[in-house]
Amino acid sequence: MIRLSRGTLVTLAGLLVGAAGLVIQWIAEPAKFAEALPPLGVAFPPGIAFIAVAAVLTLLTSRWWWHPVFAVVIAFWIVGVGTLAGELTPNLTSNNPGTVTGNLVMSAGLITTFITGIRTTTARHPTQHPDQAPHPT
Protein backbone atom coordinates (compact mmCIF):
# COMPACT_ATOMS: atom_id res chain seq x y z
CA MET A 1 0.00 0.00 0.00
CA ILE A 2 1.27 3.46 -0.88
CA ARG A 3 1.48 5.87 2.04
CA LEU A 4 1.29 9.44 0.89
CA SER A 5 2.48 12.39 2.91
CA ARG A 6 0.11 15.18 3.83
CA GLY A 7 1.90 17.47 1.39
CA THR A 8 1.44 14.98 -1.43
CA LEU A 9 -2.26 14.63 -0.63
CA VAL A 10 -2.71 18.42 -0.68
CA THR A 11 -0.76 18.61 -3.95
CA LEU A 12 -3.03 15.99 -5.53
CA ALA A 13 -6.14 17.65 -4.09
CA GLY A 14 -5.06 20.91 -5.73
CA LEU A 15 -4.84 19.10 -9.07
CA LEU A 16 -8.33 17.72 -8.52
CA VAL A 17 -9.67 21.21 -7.76
CA GLY A 18 -7.89 22.50 -10.88
CA ALA A 19 -9.60 19.84 -12.99
CA ALA A 20 -12.95 20.69 -11.37
CA GLY A 21 -12.42 24.31 -12.42
CA LEU A 22 -11.93 23.16 -16.01
CA VAL A 23 -15.14 21.14 -15.81
CA ILE A 24 -16.99 24.24 -14.57
CA GLN A 25 -15.64 26.19 -17.56
CA TRP A 26 -16.64 23.37 -19.90
CA ILE A 27 -20.20 23.34 -18.56
CA ALA A 28 -20.42 27.14 -18.69
CA GLU A 29 -19.12 27.52 -22.24
CA PRO A 30 -18.83 24.21 -24.15
CA ALA A 31 -18.22 26.00 -27.46
CA LYS A 32 -14.86 27.17 -26.08
CA PHE A 33 -13.72 23.55 -26.24
CA ALA A 34 -15.10 22.90 -29.72
CA GLU A 35 -12.28 20.65 -30.94
CA ALA A 36 -13.12 17.04 -30.23
CA LEU A 37 -10.47 14.68 -28.95
CA PRO A 38 -10.35 11.81 -31.48
CA PRO A 39 -10.39 8.93 -28.96
CA LEU A 40 -13.38 10.39 -27.13
CA GLY A 41 -15.20 11.89 -30.10
CA VAL A 42 -16.42 14.69 -27.85
CA ALA A 43 -15.29 18.23 -27.16
CA PHE A 44 -13.27 18.09 -23.97
CA PRO A 45 -10.94 20.48 -22.11
CA PRO A 46 -7.48 19.04 -22.87
CA GLY A 47 -6.11 20.53 -19.64
CA ILE A 48 -7.96 17.83 -17.71
CA ALA A 49 -5.94 15.14 -19.50
CA PHE A 50 -2.66 16.95 -18.74
CA ILE A 51 -3.63 17.34 -15.08
CA ALA A 52 -4.59 13.64 -14.89
CA VAL A 53 -1.24 12.56 -16.38
CA ALA A 54 0.63 14.78 -13.89
CA ALA A 55 -1.37 13.27 -11.01
CA VAL A 56 -0.65 9.70 -12.13
CA LEU A 57 3.07 10.45 -12.53
CA THR A 58 3.12 12.07 -9.10
CA LEU A 59 1.54 8.95 -7.60
CA LEU A 60 3.79 6.53 -9.48
CA THR A 61 6.94 8.30 -8.27
CA SER A 62 5.71 8.96 -4.72
CA ARG A 63 8.53 6.99 -3.09
CA TRP A 64 11.11 9.53 -4.31
CA TRP A 65 11.58 12.96 -2.76
CA TRP A 66 11.17 14.78 -6.11
CA HIS A 67 7.79 13.21 -7.02
CA PRO A 68 5.67 16.42 -6.86
CA VAL A 69 7.67 17.92 -9.74
CA PHE A 70 5.07 16.70 -12.27
CA ALA A 71 2.25 18.46 -10.44
CA VAL A 72 4.34 21.62 -9.99
CA VAL A 73 5.23 21.75 -13.70
CA ILE A 74 1.63 21.35 -14.95
CA ALA A 75 0.34 23.89 -12.42
CA PHE A 76 2.99 26.40 -13.51
CA TRP A 77 2.32 25.67 -17.18
CA ILE A 78 -1.44 26.19 -16.96
CA VAL A 79 -1.53 29.17 -14.59
CA GLY A 80 1.91 30.77 -14.94
CA VAL A 81 2.52 30.34 -18.65
CA GLY A 82 -1.19 30.77 -19.37
CA THR A 83 -1.07 34.16 -17.67
CA LEU A 84 2.15 35.20 -19.41
CA ALA A 85 0.72 34.13 -22.79
CA GLY A 86 -2.41 36.21 -22.19
CA GLU A 87 -4.73 33.18 -22.14
CA LEU A 88 -5.88 33.28 -18.52
CA THR A 89 -6.67 36.97 -18.04
CA PRO A 90 -9.47 37.16 -20.67
CA ASN A 91 -11.18 34.20 -18.99
CA LEU A 92 -11.03 35.94 -15.62
CA THR A 93 -12.63 39.07 -17.10
CA SER A 94 -15.22 37.22 -19.20
CA ASN A 95 -18.90 38.21 -19.21
CA ASN A 96 -19.76 34.55 -18.52
CA PRO A 97 -19.90 34.02 -14.74
CA GLY A 98 -19.31 30.27 -15.17
CA THR A 99 -16.09 30.91 -17.07
CA VAL A 100 -14.87 33.32 -14.40
CA THR A 101 -15.85 30.95 -11.58
CA GLY A 102 -14.22 27.99 -13.31
CA ASN A 103 -11.01 29.94 -13.84
CA LEU A 104 -10.93 31.10 -10.23
CA VAL A 105 -11.48 27.53 -8.97
CA MET A 106 -8.88 26.14 -11.40
CA SER A 107 -6.33 28.81 -10.51
CA ALA A 108 -6.85 28.39 -6.77
CA GLY A 109 -6.36 24.63 -7.02
CA LEU A 110 -3.30 24.85 -9.24
CA ILE A 111 -1.67 27.62 -7.19
CA THR A 112 -2.18 25.43 -4.12
CA THR A 113 -0.60 22.54 -6.02
CA PHE A 114 2.36 24.67 -7.05
CA ILE A 115 3.10 25.99 -3.56
CA THR A 116 2.50 22.71 -1.74
CA GLY A 117 4.38 20.69 -4.34
CA ILE A 118 7.46 22.89 -3.97
CA ARG A 119 7.25 22.78 -0.17
CA THR A 120 6.84 18.99 -0.21
CA THR A 121 9.78 18.57 -2.57
CA THR A 122 12.11 20.78 -0.57
CA ALA A 123 11.03 19.23 2.74
CA ARG A 124 11.84 15.73 1.48
CA HIS A 125 15.07 16.67 -0.30
CA PRO A 126 18.00 14.74 1.15
CA THR A 127 20.38 17.12 2.87
CA GLN A 128 23.32 14.74 2.89
CA HIS A 129 24.36 11.58 1.13
CA PRO A 130 23.46 8.45 3.13
CA ASP A 131 27.14 7.37 3.17
CA GLN A 132 28.31 10.63 4.75
CA ALA A 133 28.76 10.93 8.46
CA PRO A 134 26.93 13.79 10.17
CA HIS A 135 28.94 16.95 10.70
CA PRO A 136 30.05 17.56 14.28
CA THR A 137 28.35 20.51 15.89
mmCIF file of C-alpha atoms in Angstrom:
data_model
loop_
_atom_site.group_PDB
_atom_site.id
_atom_site.type_symbol
_atom_site.label_atom_id
_atom_site.label_comp_id
_atom_site.label_asym_id
_atom_site.label_seq_id
_atom_site.Cartn_x
_atom_site.Cartn_y
_atom_site.Cartn_z
ATOM 1 C CA MET A 1 0.000 0.000 0.000
ATOM 2 C CA ILE A 2 1.265 3.457 -0.880
ATOM 3 C CA ARG A 3 1.482 5.870 2.045
ATOM 4 C CA LEU A 4 1.291 9.443 0.886
ATOM 5 C CA SER A 5 2.481 12.392 2.913
ATOM 6 C CA ARG A 6 0.113 15.177 3.835
ATOM 7 C CA GLY A 7 1.903 17.474 1.385
ATOM 8 C CA THR A 8 1.437 14.979 -1.433
ATOM 9 C CA LEU A 9 -2.259 14.629 -0.631
ATOM 10 C CA VAL A 10 -2.711 18.419 -0.680
ATOM 11 C CA THR A 11 -0.762 18.613 -3.953
ATOM 12 C CA LEU A 12 -3.026 15.986 -5.526
ATOM 13 C CA ALA A 13 -6.144 17.649 -4.094
ATOM 14 C CA GLY A 14 -5.055 20.912 -5.729
ATOM 15 C CA LEU A 15 -4.838 19.100 -9.075
ATOM 16 C CA LEU A 16 -8.334 17.721 -8.521
ATOM 17 C CA VAL A 17 -9.672 21.207 -7.761
ATOM 18 C CA GLY A 18 -7.892 22.501 -10.879
ATOM 19 C CA ALA A 19 -9.604 19.837 -12.993
ATOM 20 C CA ALA A 20 -12.951 20.690 -11.372
ATOM 21 C CA GLY A 21 -12.419 24.307 -12.416
ATOM 22 C CA LEU A 22 -11.931 23.162 -16.006
ATOM 23 C CA VAL A 23 -15.144 21.135 -15.807
ATOM 24 C CA ILE A 24 -16.990 24.244 -14.568
ATOM 25 C CA GLN A 25 -15.636 26.189 -17.559
ATOM 26 C CA TRP A 26 -16.640 23.367 -19.898
ATOM 27 C CA ILE A 27 -20.203 23.344 -18.564
ATOM 28 C CA ALA A 28 -20.424 27.142 -18.689
ATOM 29 C CA GLU A 29 -19.117 27.517 -22.239
ATOM 30 C CA PRO A 30 -18.827 24.212 -24.150
ATOM 31 C CA ALA A 31 -18.221 25.997 -27.461
ATOM 32 C CA LYS A 32 -14.864 27.170 -26.085
ATOM 33 C CA PHE A 33 -13.722 23.555 -26.238
ATOM 34 C CA ALA A 34 -15.104 22.898 -29.715
ATOM 35 C CA GLU A 35 -12.283 20.649 -30.940
ATOM 36 C CA ALA A 36 -13.116 17.038 -30.226
ATOM 37 C CA LEU A 37 -10.466 14.680 -28.954
ATOM 38 C CA PRO A 38 -10.351 11.808 -31.477
ATOM 39 C CA PRO A 39 -10.388 8.931 -28.962
ATOM 40 C CA LEU A 40 -13.378 10.388 -27.133
ATOM 41 C CA GLY A 41 -15.199 11.889 -30.102
ATOM 42 C CA VAL A 42 -16.416 14.687 -27.851
ATOM 43 C CA ALA A 43 -15.287 18.235 -27.162
ATOM 44 C CA PHE A 44 -13.268 18.087 -23.969
ATOM 45 C CA PRO A 45 -10.941 20.476 -22.107
ATOM 46 C CA PRO A 46 -7.483 19.041 -22.866
ATOM 47 C CA GLY A 47 -6.107 20.533 -19.641
ATOM 48 C CA ILE A 48 -7.958 17.826 -17.705
ATOM 49 C CA ALA A 49 -5.940 15.140 -19.495
ATOM 50 C CA PHE A 50 -2.661 16.949 -18.741
ATOM 51 C CA ILE A 51 -3.634 17.335 -15.083
ATOM 52 C CA ALA A 52 -4.593 13.638 -14.890
ATOM 53 C CA VAL A 53 -1.243 12.561 -16.377
ATOM 54 C CA ALA A 54 0.625 14.780 -13.888
ATOM 55 C CA ALA A 55 -1.375 13.267 -11.006
ATOM 56 C CA VAL A 56 -0.651 9.702 -12.134
ATOM 57 C CA LEU A 57 3.070 10.453 -12.533
ATOM 58 C CA THR A 58 3.116 12.073 -9.097
ATOM 59 C CA LEU A 59 1.541 8.948 -7.600
ATOM 60 C CA LEU A 60 3.794 6.530 -9.483
ATOM 61 C CA THR A 61 6.936 8.298 -8.266
ATOM 62 C CA SER A 62 5.714 8.960 -4.720
ATOM 63 C CA ARG A 63 8.535 6.994 -3.090
ATOM 64 C CA TRP A 64 11.109 9.532 -4.312
ATOM 65 C CA TRP A 65 11.582 12.963 -2.761
ATOM 66 C CA TRP A 66 11.166 14.780 -6.110
ATOM 67 C CA HIS A 67 7.794 13.209 -7.025
ATOM 68 C CA PRO A 68 5.675 16.425 -6.860
ATOM 69 C CA VAL A 69 7.672 17.924 -9.740
ATOM 70 C CA PHE A 70 5.074 16.700 -12.270
ATOM 71 C CA ALA A 71 2.250 18.455 -10.438
ATOM 72 C CA VAL A 72 4.335 21.617 -9.991
ATOM 73 C CA VAL A 73 5.228 21.752 -13.701
ATOM 74 C CA ILE A 74 1.632 21.346 -14.946
ATOM 75 C CA ALA A 75 0.345 23.890 -12.417
ATOM 76 C CA PHE A 76 2.985 26.395 -13.511
ATOM 77 C CA TRP A 77 2.321 25.673 -17.179
ATOM 78 C CA ILE A 78 -1.438 26.186 -16.963
ATOM 79 C CA VAL A 79 -1.530 29.167 -14.589
ATOM 80 C CA GLY A 80 1.905 30.773 -14.940
ATOM 81 C CA VAL A 81 2.522 30.344 -18.646
ATOM 82 C CA GLY A 82 -1.195 30.767 -19.367
ATOM 83 C CA THR A 83 -1.072 34.160 -17.665
ATOM 84 C CA LEU A 84 2.150 35.198 -19.414
ATOM 85 C CA ALA A 85 0.723 34.133 -22.789
ATOM 86 C CA GLY A 86 -2.414 36.206 -22.187
ATOM 87 C CA GLU A 87 -4.731 33.184 -22.141
ATOM 88 C CA LEU A 88 -5.882 33.282 -18.519
ATOM 89 C CA THR A 89 -6.669 36.972 -18.040
ATOM 90 C CA PRO A 90 -9.475 37.164 -20.667
ATOM 91 C CA ASN A 91 -11.181 34.201 -18.991
ATOM 92 C CA LEU A 92 -11.027 35.940 -15.620
ATOM 93 C CA THR A 93 -12.630 39.066 -17.101
ATOM 94 C CA SER A 94 -15.221 37.222 -19.203
ATOM 95 C CA ASN A 95 -18.903 38.212 -19.207
ATOM 96 C CA ASN A 96 -19.755 34.554 -18.524
ATOM 97 C CA PRO A 97 -19.904 34.015 -14.736
ATOM 98 C CA GLY A 98 -19.309 30.273 -15.171
ATOM 99 C CA THR A 99 -16.087 30.913 -17.068
ATOM 100 C CA VAL A 100 -14.871 33.318 -14.402
ATOM 101 C CA THR A 101 -15.847 30.948 -11.582
ATOM 102 C CA GLY A 102 -14.219 27.989 -13.309
ATOM 103 C CA ASN A 103 -11.011 29.935 -13.839
ATOM 104 C CA LEU A 104 -10.932 31.099 -10.228
ATOM 105 C CA VAL A 105 -11.483 27.528 -8.972
ATOM 106 C CA MET A 106 -8.881 26.142 -11.400
ATOM 107 C CA SER A 107 -6.329 28.814 -10.514
ATOM 108 C CA ALA A 108 -6.845 28.386 -6.770
ATOM 109 C CA GLY A 109 -6.363 24.629 -7.019
ATOM 110 C CA LEU A 110 -3.296 24.854 -9.235
ATOM 111 C CA ILE A 111 -1.669 27.623 -7.194
ATOM 112 C CA THR A 112 -2.183 25.432 -4.116
ATOM 113 C CA THR A 113 -0.604 22.536 -6.024
ATOM 114 C CA PHE A 114 2.362 24.673 -7.054
ATOM 115 C CA ILE A 115 3.104 25.990 -3.560
ATOM 116 C CA THR A 116 2.495 22.712 -1.736
ATOM 117 C CA GLY A 117 4.380 20.692 -4.342
ATOM 118 C CA ILE A 118 7.462 22.887 -3.968
ATOM 119 C CA ARG A 119 7.245 22.775 -0.173
ATOM 120 C CA THR A 120 6.836 18.990 -0.213
ATOM 121 C CA THR A 121 9.779 18.570 -2.571
ATOM 122 C CA THR A 122 12.113 20.778 -0.566
ATOM 123 C CA ALA A 123 11.033 19.232 2.744
ATOM 124 C CA ARG A 124 11.836 15.733 1.485
ATOM 125 C CA HIS A 125 15.066 16.672 -0.296
ATOM 126 C CA PRO A 126 17.999 14.741 1.152
ATOM 127 C CA THR A 127 20.381 17.116 2.866
ATOM 128 C CA GLN A 128 23.317 14.738 2.885
ATOM 129 C CA HIS A 129 24.362 11.584 1.126
ATOM 130 C CA PRO A 130 23.455 8.453 3.131
ATOM 131 C CA ASP A 131 27.141 7.371 3.165
ATOM 132 C CA GLN A 132 28.314 10.630 4.749
ATOM 133 C CA ALA A 133 28.760 10.931 8.462
ATOM 134 C CA PRO A 134 26.931 13.790 10.169
ATOM 135 C CA HIS A 135 28.942 16.948 10.702
ATOM 136 C CA PRO A 136 30.053 17.556 14.280
ATOM 137 C CA THR A 137 28.345 20.507 15.893
#
